[in-house]
mmCIF file of C-alpha atoms in Angstrom:
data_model
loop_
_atom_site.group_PDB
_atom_site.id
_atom_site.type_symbol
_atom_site.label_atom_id
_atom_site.label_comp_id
_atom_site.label_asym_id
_atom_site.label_seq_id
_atom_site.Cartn_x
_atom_site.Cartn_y
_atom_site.Cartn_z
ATOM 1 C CA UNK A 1 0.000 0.000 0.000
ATOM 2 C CA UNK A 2 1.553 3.000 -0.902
ATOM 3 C CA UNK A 3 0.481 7.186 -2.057
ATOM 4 C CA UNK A 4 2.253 10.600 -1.845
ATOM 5 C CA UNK A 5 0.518 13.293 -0.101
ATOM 6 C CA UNK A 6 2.573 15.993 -1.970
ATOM 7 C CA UNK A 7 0.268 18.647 -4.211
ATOM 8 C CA UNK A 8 -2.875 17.950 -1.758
ATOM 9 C CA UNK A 9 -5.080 20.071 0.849
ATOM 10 C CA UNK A 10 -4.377 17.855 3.438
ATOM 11 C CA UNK A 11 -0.592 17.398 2.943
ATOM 12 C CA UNK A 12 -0.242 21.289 2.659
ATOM 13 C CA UNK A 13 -1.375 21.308 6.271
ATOM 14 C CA UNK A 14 0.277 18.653 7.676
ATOM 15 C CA UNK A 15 3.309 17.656 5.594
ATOM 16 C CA UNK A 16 7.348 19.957 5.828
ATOM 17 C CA UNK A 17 7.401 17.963 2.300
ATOM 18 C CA UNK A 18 4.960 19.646 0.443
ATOM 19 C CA UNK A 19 6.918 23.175 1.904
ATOM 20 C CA UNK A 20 10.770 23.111 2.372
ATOM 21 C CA UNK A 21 10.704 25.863 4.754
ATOM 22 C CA UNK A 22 7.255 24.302 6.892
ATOM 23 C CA UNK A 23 8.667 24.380 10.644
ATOM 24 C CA UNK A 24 8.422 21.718 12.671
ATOM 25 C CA UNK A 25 6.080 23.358 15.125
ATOM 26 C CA UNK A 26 3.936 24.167 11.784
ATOM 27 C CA UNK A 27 3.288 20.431 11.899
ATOM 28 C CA UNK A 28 2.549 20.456 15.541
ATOM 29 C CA UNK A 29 0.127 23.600 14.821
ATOM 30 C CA UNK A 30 -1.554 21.959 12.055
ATOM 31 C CA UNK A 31 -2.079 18.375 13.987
ATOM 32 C CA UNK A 32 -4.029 20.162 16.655
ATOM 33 C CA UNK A 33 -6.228 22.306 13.956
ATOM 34 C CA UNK A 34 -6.966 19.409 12.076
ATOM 35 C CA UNK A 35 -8.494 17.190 15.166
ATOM 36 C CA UNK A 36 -12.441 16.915 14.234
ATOM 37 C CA UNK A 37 -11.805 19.820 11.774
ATOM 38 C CA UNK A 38 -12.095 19.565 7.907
ATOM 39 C CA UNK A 39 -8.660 20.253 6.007
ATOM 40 C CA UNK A 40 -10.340 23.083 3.644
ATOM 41 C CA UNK A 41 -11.298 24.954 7.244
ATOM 42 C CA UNK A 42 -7.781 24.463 8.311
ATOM 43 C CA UNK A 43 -5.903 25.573 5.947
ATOM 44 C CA UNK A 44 -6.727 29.228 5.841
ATOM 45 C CA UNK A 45 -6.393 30.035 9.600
ATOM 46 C CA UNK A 46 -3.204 27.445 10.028
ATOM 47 C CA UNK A 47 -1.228 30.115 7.726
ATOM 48 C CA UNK A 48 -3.074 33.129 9.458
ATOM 49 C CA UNK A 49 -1.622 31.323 12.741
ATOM 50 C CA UNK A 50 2.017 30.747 11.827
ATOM 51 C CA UNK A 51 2.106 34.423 10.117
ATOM 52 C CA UNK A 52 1.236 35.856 13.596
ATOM 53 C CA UNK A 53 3.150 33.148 15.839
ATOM 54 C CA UNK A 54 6.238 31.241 13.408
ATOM 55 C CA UNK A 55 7.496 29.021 16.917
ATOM 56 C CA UNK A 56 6.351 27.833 19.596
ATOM 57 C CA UNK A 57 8.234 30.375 21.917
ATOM 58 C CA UNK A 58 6.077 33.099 19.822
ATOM 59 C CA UNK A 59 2.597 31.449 20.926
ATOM 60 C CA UNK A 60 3.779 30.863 24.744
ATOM 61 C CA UNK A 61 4.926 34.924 24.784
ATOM 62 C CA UNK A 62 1.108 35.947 24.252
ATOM 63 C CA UNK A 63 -1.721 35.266 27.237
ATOM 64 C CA UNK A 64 -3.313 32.270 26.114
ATOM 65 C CA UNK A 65 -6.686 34.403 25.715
ATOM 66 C CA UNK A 66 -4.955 35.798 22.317
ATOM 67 C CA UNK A 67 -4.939 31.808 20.887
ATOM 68 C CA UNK A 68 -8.705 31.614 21.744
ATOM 69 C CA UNK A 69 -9.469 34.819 19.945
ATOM 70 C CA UNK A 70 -7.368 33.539 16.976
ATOM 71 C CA UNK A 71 -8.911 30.109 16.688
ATOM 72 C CA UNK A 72 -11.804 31.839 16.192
ATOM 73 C CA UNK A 73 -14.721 29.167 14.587
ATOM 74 C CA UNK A 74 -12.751 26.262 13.682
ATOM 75 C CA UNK A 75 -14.445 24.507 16.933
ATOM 76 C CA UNK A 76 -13.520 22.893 20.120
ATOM 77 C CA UNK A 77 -11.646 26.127 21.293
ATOM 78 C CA UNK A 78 -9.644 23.769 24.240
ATOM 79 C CA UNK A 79 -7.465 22.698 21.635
ATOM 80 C CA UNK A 80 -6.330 26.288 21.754
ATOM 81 C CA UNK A 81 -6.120 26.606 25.551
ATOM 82 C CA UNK A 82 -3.871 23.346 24.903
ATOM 83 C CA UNK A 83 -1.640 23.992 22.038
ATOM 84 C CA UNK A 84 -0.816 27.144 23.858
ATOM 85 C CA UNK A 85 0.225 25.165 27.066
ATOM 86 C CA UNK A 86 2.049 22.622 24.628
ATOM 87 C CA UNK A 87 4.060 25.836 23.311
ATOM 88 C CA UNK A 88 4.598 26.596 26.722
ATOM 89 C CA UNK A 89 6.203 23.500 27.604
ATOM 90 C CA UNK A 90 8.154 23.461 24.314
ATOM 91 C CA UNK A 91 10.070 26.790 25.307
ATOM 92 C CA UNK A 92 10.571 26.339 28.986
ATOM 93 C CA UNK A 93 11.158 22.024 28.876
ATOM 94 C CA UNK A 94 12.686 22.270 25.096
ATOM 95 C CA UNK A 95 14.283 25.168 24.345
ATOM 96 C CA UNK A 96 11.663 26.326 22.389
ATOM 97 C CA UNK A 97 11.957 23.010 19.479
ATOM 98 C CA UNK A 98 9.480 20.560 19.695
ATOM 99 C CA UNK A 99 10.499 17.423 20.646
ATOM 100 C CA UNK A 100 10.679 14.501 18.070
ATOM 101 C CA UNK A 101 10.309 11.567 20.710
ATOM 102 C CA UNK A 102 6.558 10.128 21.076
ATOM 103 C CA UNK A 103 7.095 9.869 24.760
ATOM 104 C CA UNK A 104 8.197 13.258 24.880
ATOM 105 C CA UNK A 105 5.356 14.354 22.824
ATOM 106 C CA UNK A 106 2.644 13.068 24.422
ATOM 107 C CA UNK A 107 3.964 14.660 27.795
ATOM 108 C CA UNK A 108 2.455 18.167 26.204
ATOM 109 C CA UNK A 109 -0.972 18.989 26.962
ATOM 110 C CA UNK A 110 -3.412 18.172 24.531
ATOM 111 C CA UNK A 111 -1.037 15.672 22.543
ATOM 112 C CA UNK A 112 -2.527 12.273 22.298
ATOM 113 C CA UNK A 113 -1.340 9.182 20.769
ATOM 114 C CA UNK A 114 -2.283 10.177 17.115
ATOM 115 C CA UNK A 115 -0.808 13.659 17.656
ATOM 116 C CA UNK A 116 2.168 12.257 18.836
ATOM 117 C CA UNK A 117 2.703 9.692 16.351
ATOM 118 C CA UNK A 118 2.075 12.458 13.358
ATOM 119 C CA UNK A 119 4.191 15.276 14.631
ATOM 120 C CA UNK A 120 6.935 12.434 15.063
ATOM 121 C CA UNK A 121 6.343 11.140 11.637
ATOM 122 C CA UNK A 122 5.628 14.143 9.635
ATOM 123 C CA UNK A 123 8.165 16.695 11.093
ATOM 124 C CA UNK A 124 11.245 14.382 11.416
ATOM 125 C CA UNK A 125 10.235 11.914 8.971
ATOM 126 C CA UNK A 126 10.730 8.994 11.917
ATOM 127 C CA UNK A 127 8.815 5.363 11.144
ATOM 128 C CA UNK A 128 6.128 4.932 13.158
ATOM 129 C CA UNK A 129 2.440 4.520 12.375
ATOM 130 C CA UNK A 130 -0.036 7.268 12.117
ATOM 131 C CA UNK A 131 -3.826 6.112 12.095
ATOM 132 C CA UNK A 132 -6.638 8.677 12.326
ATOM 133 C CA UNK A 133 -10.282 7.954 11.288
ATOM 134 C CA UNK A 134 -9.188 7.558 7.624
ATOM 135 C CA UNK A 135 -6.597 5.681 8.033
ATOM 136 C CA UNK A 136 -9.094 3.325 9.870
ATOM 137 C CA UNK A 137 -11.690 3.060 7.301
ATOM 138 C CA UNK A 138 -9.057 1.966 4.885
ATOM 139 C CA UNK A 139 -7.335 -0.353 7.314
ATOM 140 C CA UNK A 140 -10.870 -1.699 7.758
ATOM 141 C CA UNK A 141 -11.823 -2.367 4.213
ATOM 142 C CA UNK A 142 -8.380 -3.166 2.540
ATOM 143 C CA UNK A 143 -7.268 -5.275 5.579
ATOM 144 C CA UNK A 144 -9.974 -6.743 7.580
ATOM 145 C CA UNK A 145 -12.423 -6.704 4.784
ATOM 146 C CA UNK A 146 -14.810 -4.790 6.440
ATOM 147 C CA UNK A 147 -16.868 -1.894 5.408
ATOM 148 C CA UNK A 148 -16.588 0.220 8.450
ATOM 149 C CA UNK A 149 -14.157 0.362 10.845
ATOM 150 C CA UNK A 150 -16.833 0.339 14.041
ATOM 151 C CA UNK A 151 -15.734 1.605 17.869
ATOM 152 C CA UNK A 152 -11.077 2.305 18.172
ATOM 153 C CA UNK A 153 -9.279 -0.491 18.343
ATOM 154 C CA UNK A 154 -5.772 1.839 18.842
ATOM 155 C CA UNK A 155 -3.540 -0.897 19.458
ATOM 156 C CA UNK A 156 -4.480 -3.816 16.832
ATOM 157 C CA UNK A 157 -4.994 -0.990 14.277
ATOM 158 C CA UNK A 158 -1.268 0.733 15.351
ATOM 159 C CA UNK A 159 -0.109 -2.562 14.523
ATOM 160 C CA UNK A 160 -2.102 -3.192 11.132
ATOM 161 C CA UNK A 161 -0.341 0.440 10.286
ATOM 162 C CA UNK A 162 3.118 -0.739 11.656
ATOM 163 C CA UNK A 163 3.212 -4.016 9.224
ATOM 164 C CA UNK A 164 2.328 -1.855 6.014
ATOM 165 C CA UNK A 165 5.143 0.745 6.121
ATOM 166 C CA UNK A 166 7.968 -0.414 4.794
ATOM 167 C CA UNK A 167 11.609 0.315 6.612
ATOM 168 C CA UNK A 168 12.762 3.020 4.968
ATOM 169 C CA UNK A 169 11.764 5.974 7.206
ATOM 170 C CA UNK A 170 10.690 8.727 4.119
ATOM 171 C CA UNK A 171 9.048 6.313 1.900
ATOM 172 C CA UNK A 172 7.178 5.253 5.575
ATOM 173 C CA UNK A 173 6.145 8.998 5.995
ATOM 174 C CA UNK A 174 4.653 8.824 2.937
ATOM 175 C CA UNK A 175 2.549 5.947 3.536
ATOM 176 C CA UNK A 176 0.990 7.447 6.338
ATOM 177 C CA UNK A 177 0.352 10.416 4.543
ATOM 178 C CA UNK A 178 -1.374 8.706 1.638
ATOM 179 C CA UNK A 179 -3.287 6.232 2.839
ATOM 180 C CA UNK A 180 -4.541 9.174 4.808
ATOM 181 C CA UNK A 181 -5.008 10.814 1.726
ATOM 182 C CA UNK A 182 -6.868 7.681 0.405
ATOM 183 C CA UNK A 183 -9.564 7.619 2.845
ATOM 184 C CA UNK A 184 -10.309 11.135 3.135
ATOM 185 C CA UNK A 185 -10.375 11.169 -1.280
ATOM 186 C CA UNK A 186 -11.160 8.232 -2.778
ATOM 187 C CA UNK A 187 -11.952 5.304 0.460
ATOM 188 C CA UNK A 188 -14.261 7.606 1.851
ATOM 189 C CA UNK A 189 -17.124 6.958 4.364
ATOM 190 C CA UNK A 190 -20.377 7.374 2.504
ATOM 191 C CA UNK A 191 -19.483 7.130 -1.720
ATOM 192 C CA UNK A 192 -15.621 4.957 -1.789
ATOM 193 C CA UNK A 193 -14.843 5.184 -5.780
ATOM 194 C CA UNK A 194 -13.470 1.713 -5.667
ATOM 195 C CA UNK A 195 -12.978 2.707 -9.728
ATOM 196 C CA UNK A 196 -9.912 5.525 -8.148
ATOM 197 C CA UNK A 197 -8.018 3.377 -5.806
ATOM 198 C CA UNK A 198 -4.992 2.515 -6.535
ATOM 199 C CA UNK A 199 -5.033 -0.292 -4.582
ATOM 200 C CA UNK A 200 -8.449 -1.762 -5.549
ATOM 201 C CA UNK A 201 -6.928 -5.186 -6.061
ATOM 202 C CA UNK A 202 -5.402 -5.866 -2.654
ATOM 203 C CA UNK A 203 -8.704 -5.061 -1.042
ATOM 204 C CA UNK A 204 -10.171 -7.477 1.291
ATOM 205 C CA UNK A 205 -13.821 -5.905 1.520
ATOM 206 C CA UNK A 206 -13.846 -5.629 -2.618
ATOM 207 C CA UNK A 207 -12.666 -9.376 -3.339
ATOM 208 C CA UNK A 208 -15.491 -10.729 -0.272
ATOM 209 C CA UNK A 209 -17.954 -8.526 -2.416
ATOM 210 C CA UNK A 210 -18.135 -5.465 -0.764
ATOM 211 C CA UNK A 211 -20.520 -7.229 2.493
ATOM 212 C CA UNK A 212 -22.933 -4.906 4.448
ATOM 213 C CA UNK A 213 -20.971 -4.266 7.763
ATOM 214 C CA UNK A 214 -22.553 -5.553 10.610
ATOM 215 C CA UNK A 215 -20.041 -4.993 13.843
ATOM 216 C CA UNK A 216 -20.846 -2.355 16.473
ATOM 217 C CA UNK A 217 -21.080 1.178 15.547
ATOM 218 C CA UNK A 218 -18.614 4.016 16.375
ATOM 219 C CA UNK A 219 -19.913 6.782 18.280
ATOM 220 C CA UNK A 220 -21.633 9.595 16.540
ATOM 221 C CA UNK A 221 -21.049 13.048 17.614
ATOM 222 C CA UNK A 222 -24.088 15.008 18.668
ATOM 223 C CA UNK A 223 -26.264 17.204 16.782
ATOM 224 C CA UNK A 224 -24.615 21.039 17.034
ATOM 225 C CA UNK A 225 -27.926 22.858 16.827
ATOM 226 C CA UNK A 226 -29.312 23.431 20.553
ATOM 227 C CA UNK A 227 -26.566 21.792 22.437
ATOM 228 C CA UNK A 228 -24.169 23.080 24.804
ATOM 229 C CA UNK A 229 -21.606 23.637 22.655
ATOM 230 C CA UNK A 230 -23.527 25.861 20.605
ATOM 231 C CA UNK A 231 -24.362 28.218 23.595
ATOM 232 C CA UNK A 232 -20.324 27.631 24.342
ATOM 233 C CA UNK A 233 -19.900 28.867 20.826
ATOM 234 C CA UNK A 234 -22.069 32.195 21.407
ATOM 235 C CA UNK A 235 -20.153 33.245 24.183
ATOM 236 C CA UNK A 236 -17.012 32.554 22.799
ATOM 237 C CA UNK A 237 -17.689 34.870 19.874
ATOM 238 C CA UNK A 238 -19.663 37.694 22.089
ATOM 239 C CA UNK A 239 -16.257 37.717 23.573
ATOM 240 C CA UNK A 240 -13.891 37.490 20.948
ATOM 241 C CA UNK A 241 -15.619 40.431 19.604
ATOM 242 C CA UNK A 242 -14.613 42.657 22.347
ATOM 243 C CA UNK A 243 -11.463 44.120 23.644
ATOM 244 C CA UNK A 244 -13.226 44.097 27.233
ATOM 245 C CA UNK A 245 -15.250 41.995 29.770
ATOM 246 C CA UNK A 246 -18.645 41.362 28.606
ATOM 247 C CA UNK A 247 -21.487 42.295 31.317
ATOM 248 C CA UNK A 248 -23.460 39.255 32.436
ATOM 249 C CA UNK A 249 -26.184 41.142 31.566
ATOM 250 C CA UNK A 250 -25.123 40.947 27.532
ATOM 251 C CA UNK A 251 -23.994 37.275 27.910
ATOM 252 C CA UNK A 252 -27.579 36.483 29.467
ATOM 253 C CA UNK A 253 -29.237 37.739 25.905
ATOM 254 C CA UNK A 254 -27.169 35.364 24.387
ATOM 255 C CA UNK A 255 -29.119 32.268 24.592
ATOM 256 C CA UNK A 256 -33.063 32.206 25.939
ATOM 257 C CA UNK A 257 -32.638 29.260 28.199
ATOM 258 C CA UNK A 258 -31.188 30.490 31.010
ATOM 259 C CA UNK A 259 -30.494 27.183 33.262
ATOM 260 C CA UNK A 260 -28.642 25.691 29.712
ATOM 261 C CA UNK A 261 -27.136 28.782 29.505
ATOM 262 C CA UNK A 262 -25.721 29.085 32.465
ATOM 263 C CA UNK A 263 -24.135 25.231 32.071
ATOM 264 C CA UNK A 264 -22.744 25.912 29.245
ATOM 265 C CA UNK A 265 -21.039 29.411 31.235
ATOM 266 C CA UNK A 266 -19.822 27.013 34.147
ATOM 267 C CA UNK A 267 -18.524 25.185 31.837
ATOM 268 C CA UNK A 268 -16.364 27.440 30.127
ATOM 269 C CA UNK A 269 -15.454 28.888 33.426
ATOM 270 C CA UNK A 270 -14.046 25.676 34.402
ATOM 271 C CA UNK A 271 -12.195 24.736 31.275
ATOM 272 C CA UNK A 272 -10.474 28.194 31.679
ATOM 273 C CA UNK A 273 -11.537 29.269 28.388
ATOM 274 C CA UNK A 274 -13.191 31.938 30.165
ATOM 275 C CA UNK A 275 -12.789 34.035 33.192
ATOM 276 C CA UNK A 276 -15.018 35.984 36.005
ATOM 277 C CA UNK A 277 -13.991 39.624 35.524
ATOM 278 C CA UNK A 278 -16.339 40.772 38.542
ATOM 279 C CA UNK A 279 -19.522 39.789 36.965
ATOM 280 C CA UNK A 280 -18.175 40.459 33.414
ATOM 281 C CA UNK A 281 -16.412 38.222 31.573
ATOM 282 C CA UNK A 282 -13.663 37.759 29.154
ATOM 283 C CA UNK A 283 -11.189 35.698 27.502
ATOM 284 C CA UNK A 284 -8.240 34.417 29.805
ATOM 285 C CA UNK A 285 -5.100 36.802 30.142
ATOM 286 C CA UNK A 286 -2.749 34.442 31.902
#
């Protein structure tokens, strides 16, 4: 199994290959963006970001409020909070260069295993195997000979990864990349064009007959409209808007139901993405 990500949307975000100047806490940058965020959202504010904040050191200089305003929409605003803790750590435990050892790595908050795995792989081109949800589905299909790839099975399907790249470190990195590229293109979840795969004929779901899958399902993420995030998102953006603490009094016309509304307040309050300015409240400044 084998693919180059170089020339597409999702290698320009994640892949120093596609750039020769991409930094290495570019990659780092871009791996946190693109958790549960589509690559053609990404792309835009990831080169907004690094204009603004190049290293890591740049990003841990600023109060961590400033990454929450930047994120802006592209969802789950912790991952801000988080990659500007990670850039913390990077400058005070690394001398401002991200590390390149997964152990390391996954020390910084916010970096999980797949984070990890990709900044190792993709910024200093070392073998190891990088599965996210489309590497998955095509480990699922092509492999097992399934059609979906049901609930995480992290470490039989590290281990499916680990016996397809071959031992050469940059062709490796490039077999992560593309058989991400794969199932995000061609293997994808709802219409696979079988017809575009390049590796149509070593797939185990194809030569069974493409059966209906019948395993457990994976989680599904919750409906957006009316949830708490939503309300999250209101505030958020009521207080990116302004330079100073909102009045409780503005954030309380935000959102008509006031005991959700108030939930969804706590709950900022106790991620840290917000803080109590004396019954006003703003983005964190420290």
């Amino acid at each position: 199994m084998s693919g180059s990500p170089r020339g597409s949307r999702r290698a320009t975000a994640r892949s120093p290959g596609v750039r020769p100047a991409f930094p290495r806490g570019g990659v780092l940058v871009s791996e946190f963006m693109l958790q549960q965020t589509p690559v053609s959202r990404v792309i835009p504010r990831l080169e907004e970001w690094l204009a603004r904040w190049p290293t890591p050191a740049a990003l841990a200089a600023v109060p961590p409020g400033d990454a929450v305003r930047a994120w802006d929409r592209l969802g789950y605003p912790r991952r801000a909070l988080n990659l500007h803790a990670a850039s913390v750590a990077i400058t005070t435990r690394h001398g401002g260069v991200v590390p390149s050892d997964v152990d390391e790595l996954l020390a910084l908050p916010g970096v999980g295993p797949y984070t990890a795995r990709a900044v190792a792989a993709f910024a200093y081109g070392i073998r190891v195997p990088v599965v996210d949800v489309n590497v998955r589905r095509v480990l699922a299909r092509a492999v097992r000979g399934v059609g979906e790839p049901g609930p995480a099975r992290v470490a039989e399907e590290l281990a499916a990864m680990e016996t397809l790249l071959p031992a050469d470190p940059e062709r490796a990195r490039l077999v992560n990349a593309g058989t991400m590229e794969l199932g995000q293109t061609v293997c994808t979840a709802r219409a696979p064009d079988c017809g575009a795969c390049p590796i149509v004929d070593q797939c185990a779901w194809r030569a069974a007959g493409y059966p209906e899958y019948t395993g457990p399902a994976a989680p599904k993420q919750k409906r957006y409209a009316g949830s708490d995030r939503e309300v999250r998102g209101r505030i958020l953006r009521e207080l990116r808007a302004s330079e100073l603490p909102v009045p409780a009094a503005r954030v309380a016309e935000l959102w008509p139901d006031a005991v959700q509304r108030e939930r969804a307040l706590a709950g900022l309050l106790s991620d840290g993405l917000v803080v109590d300015e004396l019954g006003a409240y703003a983005l964190p400044s420290s």
